Coordinates of C-alpha atoms in Angstrom, one line a residue:
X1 CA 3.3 70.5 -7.1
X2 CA 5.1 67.6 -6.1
X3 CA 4.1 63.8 -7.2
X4 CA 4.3 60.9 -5.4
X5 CA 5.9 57.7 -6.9
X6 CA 4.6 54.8 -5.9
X7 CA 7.7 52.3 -5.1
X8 CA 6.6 48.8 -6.5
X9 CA 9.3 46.8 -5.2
X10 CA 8.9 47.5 -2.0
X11 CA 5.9 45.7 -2.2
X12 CA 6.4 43.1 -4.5
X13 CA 10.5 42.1 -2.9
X14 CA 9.2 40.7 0.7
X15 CA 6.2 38.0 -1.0
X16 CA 8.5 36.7 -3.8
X17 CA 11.5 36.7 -1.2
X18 CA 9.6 34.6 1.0
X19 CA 7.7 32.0 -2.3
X20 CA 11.6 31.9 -3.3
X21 CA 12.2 30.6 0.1
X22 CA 9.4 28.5 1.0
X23 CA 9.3 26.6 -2.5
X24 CA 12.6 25.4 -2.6
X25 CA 12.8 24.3 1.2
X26 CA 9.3 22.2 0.1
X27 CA 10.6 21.0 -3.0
X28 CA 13.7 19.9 -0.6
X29 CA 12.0 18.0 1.8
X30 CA 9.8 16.2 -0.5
X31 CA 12.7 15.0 -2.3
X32 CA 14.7 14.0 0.6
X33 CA 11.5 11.9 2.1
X34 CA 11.0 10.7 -1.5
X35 CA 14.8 9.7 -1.7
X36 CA 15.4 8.2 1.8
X37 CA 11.8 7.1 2.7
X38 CA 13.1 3.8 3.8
X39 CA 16.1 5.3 6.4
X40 CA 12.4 7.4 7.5
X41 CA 10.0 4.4 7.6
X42 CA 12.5 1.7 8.8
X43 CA 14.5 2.7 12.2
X44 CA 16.5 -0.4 13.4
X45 CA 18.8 1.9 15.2
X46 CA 16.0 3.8 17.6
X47 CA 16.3 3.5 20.3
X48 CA 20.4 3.5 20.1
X49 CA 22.0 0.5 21.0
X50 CA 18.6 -1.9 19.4
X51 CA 20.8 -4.2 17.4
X52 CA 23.1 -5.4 19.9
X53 CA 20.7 -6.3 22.4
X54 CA 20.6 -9.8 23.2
X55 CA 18.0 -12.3 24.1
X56 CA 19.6 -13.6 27.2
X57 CA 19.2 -9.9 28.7
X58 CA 15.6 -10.7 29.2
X59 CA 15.6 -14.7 30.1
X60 CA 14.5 -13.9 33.5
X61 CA 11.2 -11.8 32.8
X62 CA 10.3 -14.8 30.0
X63 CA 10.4 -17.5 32.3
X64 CA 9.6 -20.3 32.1
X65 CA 8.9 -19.6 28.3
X66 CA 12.5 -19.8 26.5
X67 CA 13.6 -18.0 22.9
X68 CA 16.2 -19.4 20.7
X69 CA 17.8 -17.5 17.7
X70 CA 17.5 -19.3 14.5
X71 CA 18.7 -17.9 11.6
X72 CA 17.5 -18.7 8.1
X73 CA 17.3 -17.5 4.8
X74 CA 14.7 -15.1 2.8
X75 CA 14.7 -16.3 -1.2
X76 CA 17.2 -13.8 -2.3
X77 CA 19.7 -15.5 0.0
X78 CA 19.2 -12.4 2.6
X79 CA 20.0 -14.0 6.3
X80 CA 17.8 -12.9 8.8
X81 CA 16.9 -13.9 12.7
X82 CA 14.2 -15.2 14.3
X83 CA 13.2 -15.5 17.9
X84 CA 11.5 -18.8 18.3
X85 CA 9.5 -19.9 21.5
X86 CA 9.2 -23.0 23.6
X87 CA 8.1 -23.3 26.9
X88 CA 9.6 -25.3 29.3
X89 CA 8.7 -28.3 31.3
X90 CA 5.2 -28.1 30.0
X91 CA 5.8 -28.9 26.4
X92 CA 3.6 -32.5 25.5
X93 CA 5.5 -35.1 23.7
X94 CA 5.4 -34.9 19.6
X95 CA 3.3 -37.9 19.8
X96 CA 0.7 -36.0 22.2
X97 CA 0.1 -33.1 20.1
X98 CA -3.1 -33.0 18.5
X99 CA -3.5 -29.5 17.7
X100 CA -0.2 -27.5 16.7
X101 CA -0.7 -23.0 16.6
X102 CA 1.9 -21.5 14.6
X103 CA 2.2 -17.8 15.1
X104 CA 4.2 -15.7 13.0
X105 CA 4.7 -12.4 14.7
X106 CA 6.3 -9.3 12.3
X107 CA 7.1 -6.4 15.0
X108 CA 6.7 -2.3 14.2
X109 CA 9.2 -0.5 12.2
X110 CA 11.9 0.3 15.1
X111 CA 14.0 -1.5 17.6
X112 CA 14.6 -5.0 17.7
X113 CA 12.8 -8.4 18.9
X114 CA 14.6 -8.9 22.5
X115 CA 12.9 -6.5 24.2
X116 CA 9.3 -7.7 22.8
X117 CA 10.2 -11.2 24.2
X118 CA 8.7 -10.3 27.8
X119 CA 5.4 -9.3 26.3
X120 CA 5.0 -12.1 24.2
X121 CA 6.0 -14.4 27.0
X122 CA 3.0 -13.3 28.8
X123 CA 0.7 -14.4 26.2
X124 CA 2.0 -17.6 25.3
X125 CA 2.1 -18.9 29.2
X126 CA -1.5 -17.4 29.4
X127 CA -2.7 -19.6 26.0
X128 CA -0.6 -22.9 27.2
X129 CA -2.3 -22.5 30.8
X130 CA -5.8 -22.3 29.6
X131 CA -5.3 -24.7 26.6
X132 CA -5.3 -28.2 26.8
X133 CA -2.8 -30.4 27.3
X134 CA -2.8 -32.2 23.7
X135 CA -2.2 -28.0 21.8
X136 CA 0.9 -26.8 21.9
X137 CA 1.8 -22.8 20.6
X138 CA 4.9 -21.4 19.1
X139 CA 5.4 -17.8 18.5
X140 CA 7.9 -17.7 15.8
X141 CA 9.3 -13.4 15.8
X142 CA 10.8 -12.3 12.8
X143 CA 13.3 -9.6 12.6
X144 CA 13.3 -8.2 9.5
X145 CA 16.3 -7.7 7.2
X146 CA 18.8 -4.9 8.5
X147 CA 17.3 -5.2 11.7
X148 CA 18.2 -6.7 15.7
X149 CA 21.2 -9.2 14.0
X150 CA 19.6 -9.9 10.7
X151 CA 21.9 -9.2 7.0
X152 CA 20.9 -7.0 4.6
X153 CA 18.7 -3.3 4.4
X154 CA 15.1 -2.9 5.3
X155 CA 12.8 -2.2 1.7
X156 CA 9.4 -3.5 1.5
X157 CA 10.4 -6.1 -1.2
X158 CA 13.1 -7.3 0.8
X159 CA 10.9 -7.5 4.2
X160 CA 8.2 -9.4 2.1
X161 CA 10.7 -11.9 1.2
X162 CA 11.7 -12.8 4.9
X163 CA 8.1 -12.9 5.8
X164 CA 7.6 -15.7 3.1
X165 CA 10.5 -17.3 4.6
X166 CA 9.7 -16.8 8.4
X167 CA 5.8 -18.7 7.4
X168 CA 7.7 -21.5 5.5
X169 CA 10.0 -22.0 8.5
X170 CA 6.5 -22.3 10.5
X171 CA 5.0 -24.4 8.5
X172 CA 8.1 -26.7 7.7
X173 CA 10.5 -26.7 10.5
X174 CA 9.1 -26.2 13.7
X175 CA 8.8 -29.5 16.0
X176 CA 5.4 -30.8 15.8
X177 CA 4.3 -28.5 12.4
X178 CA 3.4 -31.6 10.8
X179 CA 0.6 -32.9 13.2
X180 CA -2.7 -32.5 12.3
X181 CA -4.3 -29.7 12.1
X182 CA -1.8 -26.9 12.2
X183 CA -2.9 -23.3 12.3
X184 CA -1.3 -20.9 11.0
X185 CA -1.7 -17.0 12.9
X186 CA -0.3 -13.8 11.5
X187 CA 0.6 -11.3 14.0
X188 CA 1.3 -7.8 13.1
X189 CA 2.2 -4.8 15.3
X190 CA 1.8 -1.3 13.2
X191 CA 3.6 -1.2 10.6
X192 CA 4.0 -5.3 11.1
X193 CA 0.0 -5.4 10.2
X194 CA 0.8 -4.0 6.8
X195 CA 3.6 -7.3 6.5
X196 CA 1.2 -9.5 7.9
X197 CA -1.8 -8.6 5.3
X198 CA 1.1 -8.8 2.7
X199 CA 2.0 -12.0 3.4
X200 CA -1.1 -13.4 3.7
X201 CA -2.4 -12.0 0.4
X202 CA 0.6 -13.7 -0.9
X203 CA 0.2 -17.0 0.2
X204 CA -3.6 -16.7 -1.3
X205 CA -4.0 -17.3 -4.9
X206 CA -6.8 -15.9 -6.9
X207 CA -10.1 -18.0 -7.3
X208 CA -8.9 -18.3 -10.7
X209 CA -5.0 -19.0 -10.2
X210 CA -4.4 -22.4 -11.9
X211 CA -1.7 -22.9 -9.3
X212 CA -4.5 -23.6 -7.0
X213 CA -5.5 -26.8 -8.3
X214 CA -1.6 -28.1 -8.2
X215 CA -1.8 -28.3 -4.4
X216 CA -2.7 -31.3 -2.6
X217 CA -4.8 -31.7 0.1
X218 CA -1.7 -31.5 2.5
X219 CA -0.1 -28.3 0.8
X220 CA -3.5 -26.6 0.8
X221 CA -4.1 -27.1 4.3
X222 CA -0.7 -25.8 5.7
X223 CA -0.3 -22.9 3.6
X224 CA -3.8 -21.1 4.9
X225 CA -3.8 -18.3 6.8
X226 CA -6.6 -19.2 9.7
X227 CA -6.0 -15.7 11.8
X228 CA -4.9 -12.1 11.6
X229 CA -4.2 -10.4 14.2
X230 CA -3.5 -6.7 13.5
X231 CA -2.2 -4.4 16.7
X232 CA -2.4 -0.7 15.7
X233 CA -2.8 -0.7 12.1
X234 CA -2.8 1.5 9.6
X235 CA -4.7 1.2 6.0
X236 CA -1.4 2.0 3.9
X237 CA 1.7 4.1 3.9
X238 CA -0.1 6.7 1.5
X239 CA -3.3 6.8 3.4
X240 CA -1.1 7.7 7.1
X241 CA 0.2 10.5 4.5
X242 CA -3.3 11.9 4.1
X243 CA -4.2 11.6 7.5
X244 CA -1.6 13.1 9.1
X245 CA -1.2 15.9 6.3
X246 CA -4.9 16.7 5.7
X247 CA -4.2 20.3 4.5
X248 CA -4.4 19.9 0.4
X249 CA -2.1 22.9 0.5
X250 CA 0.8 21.0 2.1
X251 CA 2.6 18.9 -0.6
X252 CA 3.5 15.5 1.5
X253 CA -0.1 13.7 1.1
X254 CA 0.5 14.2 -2.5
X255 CA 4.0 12.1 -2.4
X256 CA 1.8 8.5 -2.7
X257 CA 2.7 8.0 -6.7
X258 CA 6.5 8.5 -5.5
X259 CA 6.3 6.2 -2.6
X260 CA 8.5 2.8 -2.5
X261 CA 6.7 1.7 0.2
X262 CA 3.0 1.0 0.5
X263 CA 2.0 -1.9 2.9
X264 CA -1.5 -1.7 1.9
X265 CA -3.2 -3.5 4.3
X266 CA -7.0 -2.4 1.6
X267 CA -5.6 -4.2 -1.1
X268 CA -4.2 -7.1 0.2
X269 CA -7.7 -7.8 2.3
X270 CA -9.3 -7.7 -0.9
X271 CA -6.8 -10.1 -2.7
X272 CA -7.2 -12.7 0.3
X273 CA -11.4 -12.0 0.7
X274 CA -10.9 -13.2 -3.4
X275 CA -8.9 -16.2 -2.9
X276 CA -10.6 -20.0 -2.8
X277 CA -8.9 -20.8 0.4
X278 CA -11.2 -20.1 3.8
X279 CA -10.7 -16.3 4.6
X280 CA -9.1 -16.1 7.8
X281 CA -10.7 -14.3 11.2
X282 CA -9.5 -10.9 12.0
X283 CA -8.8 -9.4 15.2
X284 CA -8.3 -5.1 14.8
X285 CA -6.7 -4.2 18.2
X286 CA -7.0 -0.3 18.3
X287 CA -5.0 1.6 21.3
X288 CA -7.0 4.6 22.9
X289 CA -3.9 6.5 23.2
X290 CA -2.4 6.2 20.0
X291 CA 0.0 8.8 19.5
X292 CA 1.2 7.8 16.4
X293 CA -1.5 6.0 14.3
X294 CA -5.4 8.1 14.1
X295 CA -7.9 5.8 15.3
X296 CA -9.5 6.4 12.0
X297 CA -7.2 4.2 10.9
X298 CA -8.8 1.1 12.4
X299 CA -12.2 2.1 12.0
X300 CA -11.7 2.1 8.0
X301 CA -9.7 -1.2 7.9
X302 CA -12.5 -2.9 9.7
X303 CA -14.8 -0.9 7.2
X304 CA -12.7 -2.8 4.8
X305 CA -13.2 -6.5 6.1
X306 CA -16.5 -6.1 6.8
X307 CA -17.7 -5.0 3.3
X308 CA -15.4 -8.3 2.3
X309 CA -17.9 -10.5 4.1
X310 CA -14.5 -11.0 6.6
X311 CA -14.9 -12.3 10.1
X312 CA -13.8 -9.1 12.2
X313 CA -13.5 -7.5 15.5
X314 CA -11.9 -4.2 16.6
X315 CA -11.0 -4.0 20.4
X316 CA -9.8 -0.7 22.0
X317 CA -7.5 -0.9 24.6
X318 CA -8.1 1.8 27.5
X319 CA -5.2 4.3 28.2
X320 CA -2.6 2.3 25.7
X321 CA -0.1 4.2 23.9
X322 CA 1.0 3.0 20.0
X323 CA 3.2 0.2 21.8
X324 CA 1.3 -1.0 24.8
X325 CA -1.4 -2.7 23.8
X326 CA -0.3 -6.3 24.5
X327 CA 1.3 -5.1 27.7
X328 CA -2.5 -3.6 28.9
X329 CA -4.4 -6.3 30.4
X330 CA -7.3 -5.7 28.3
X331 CA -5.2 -6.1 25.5
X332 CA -3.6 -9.0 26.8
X333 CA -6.5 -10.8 27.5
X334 CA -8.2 -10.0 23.6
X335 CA -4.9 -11.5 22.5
X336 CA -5.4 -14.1 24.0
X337 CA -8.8 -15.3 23.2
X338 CA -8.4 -14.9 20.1
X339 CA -5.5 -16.6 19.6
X340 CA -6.5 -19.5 22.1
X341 CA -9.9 -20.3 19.9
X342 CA -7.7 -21.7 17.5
X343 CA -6.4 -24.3 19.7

C-alpha cells in the first residue's frame, strides 16, 4: 500500500512569495514618501507651466483692482514674490484713511498666485464697495519659496520664514500701514490655513514670555493677529494621514514620527488661545464637495477653537470643490463679511 506525501512547499511557496513581495514594495513607498515628502506635499509645477505665468495675463478679469509684484526677503536671505493689491481710482488719500485692513493671504500647496488674482479681485472690490470711504484693504499674496517666481525650495521651515516676512512687509511697508488702527487678517487656503495658524502662533508670545513686556504700545498693537480666515483646512499633515489611511493595517498613518512637515493647525490654536495678546476671530470655511480634505477635518478644528474659548464660525459652501469656495457666491459673500467687520 501506497502512501501519500504531503508536499509542504507547495503550500507554504505562494504566501511567503507574495509577504516577500508586498513587504518590500511597503517598506519602498514609505521610504520614498518619507524621503521626498516635500516634492509630494509642495507642487509648484502642477499644473505645468505654473511658474511662468504672469500677472498681466489676468489684468483684465481684476479690473479695476491692480496687483504689483514686489519682491522681498524671508530672514535667511531667501527672495520671494508677492502679489500686492490696490484698487484704482477709488483709493482715499493717506491723510483720509482712518481704518487700514491688512490681509496676508498664503495660497494651497500647488500652482502659483496669478491665477488666484481674479478671485481675490472679487472680494476686495466687494469689501471697498460696501466699506466706507475713510477704510481702505490690501490683500498682500505670498508665494512661497520655490514657487510662481520666488528663490529657493518649498520646506515648512523655509515657508514659515517668508510668512514672517510677508506680515512684516504688511505691517511695515504698505502705504497707509501706519494709520490708526490697522488690522491685521491671516488668510489661508488648505494647506495655506496650516501657514497661517503658524504664523500667527508665532507672532504670539506665551502669557509668560518676558519679550512681551518689551513691546510698546505701538509694537503690540501692529503685531496682533485680529482674524483668521481658514478656507478648507486641515488639523495637521499627520492627522490628513489618519484620515485618509484609516486602515491600522496599512503602514502610511503610522509615518507622523518621520514627517518633516506638520502644519498643525491644533497646536498652534492652542499657543495663540495662551498668548496675552486678544485672540483673534476665526472664520472655518468648509467646501461641501471637498474632494481632497474630509469634512471631518473642519468639524474637529472648530472643536479645537471652541474648547479654546476662540471666537469661531464654520460655513459650508454648497456644491464647492477643494478650490472653489471663494469663487461660490456663498463663499464669496462669508468672505466678505467677515473680512469687512474689521473695517
Amino acid at each position: 500500500m501506497q502512501t501519500r506525501r504531503l508536499n509542504v512547499s507547495a503550500w507554504v511557496t505562494p504566501p511567503l512569495v507574495f509577504t516577500g513581495l508586498l513587504l518590500p514594495l511597503w517598506t519602498y513607498k514609505c521610504l520614498m514618501l518619507v524621503l521626498f515628502q516635500n516634492k509630494i506635499i509642495y507642487m509648484p509645477s502642477v499644473p505645468p507651466f505654473s511658474r511662468s505665468e504672469k500677472i498681466k495675463d489676468y489684468e483684465a478679469q481684476c479690473r479695476p483692482v491692480r496687483w504689483e509684484e514686489t519682491r522681498i526677503r524671508a530672514a535667511d536671505g531667501v527672495e520671494v514674490a508677492l502679489a500686492v493689491s490696490s484698487l484704482a481710482g477709488s483709493k482715499p488719500a493717506a491723510s483720509e484713511i482712518q481704518k487700514h485692513v491688512a490681509i496676508v493671504y498664503f495660497q494651497g500647496n500647488g500652482g502659483s498666485l496669478p491665477p488666484r488674482l481674479p478671485a481675490l479681485s472679487s472680494i476686495l472690490k466687494a469689501l471697498q464697495r460696501d466699506a466706507p470711504s475713510s477704510t481702505s484693504f490690501t490683500i498682500v499674496g505670498l508665494s512661497y519659496r520655490g514657487f510662481w517666481t520666488s528663490r529657493g525650495r518649498p520646506s515648512e521651515r523655509g515657508i514659515g520664514r517668508d510668512a514672517d516676512a510677508a506680515i512684516h512687509y504688511a505691517l511695515t511697508d504698505l502705504p497707509a500701514s501706519d494709520i490708526q488702527p490697522t488690522s491685521l487678517i491671516l488668510w489661508g487656503q488648505s494647506i495655506g490655513a496650516g501657514v497661517a495658524t503658524s504664523a500667527a502662533a508665532a507672532i504670539s508670545p506665551a502669557r509668560n514670555d518676558a519679550t512681551i513686556g518689551n513691546l510698546d504700545s505701538k509694537q503690540h498693537r501692529r503685531s496682533q493677529v485680529s482674524g483668521l480666515l481658514l478656507e478648507t483646512p486641515f488639523v495637521s499633515v499627520r492627522a490628513m494621514l489618519t484620515t485618509i489611511y484609516p486602515q491600522k493595517w496599512l503602514p502610511y498613518r503610522y509615518l507622523g514620527p518621520f514627517l518633516r512637515n506638520h502644519w498643525d493647525s491644533r497646536a498652534a490654536l492652542k499657543k495663540i488661545a495662551s498668548s496675552p495678546m486678544s485672540i483673534p476671530k476665526v472664520l472655518i470655511l468648509q467646501a461641501a464637495n471637498d474632494e481632497l480634505v474630509p469634512n471631518t477635518q473642519s468639524l474637529d478644528l472648530e472643536g479645537v477653537c471652541r474648547d479654546l474659548q476662540m471666537e469661531v464660525q464654520r460655513k459650508v459652501v454648497p456644491n464647492a470643490l477643494h478650490t472653489e469656495v471663494a469663487t461660490k457666491a456663498e463663499g464669496r459673500r462669508a468672505i466678505v463679511n467677515f473680512l469687512g467687520a474689521f473695517g
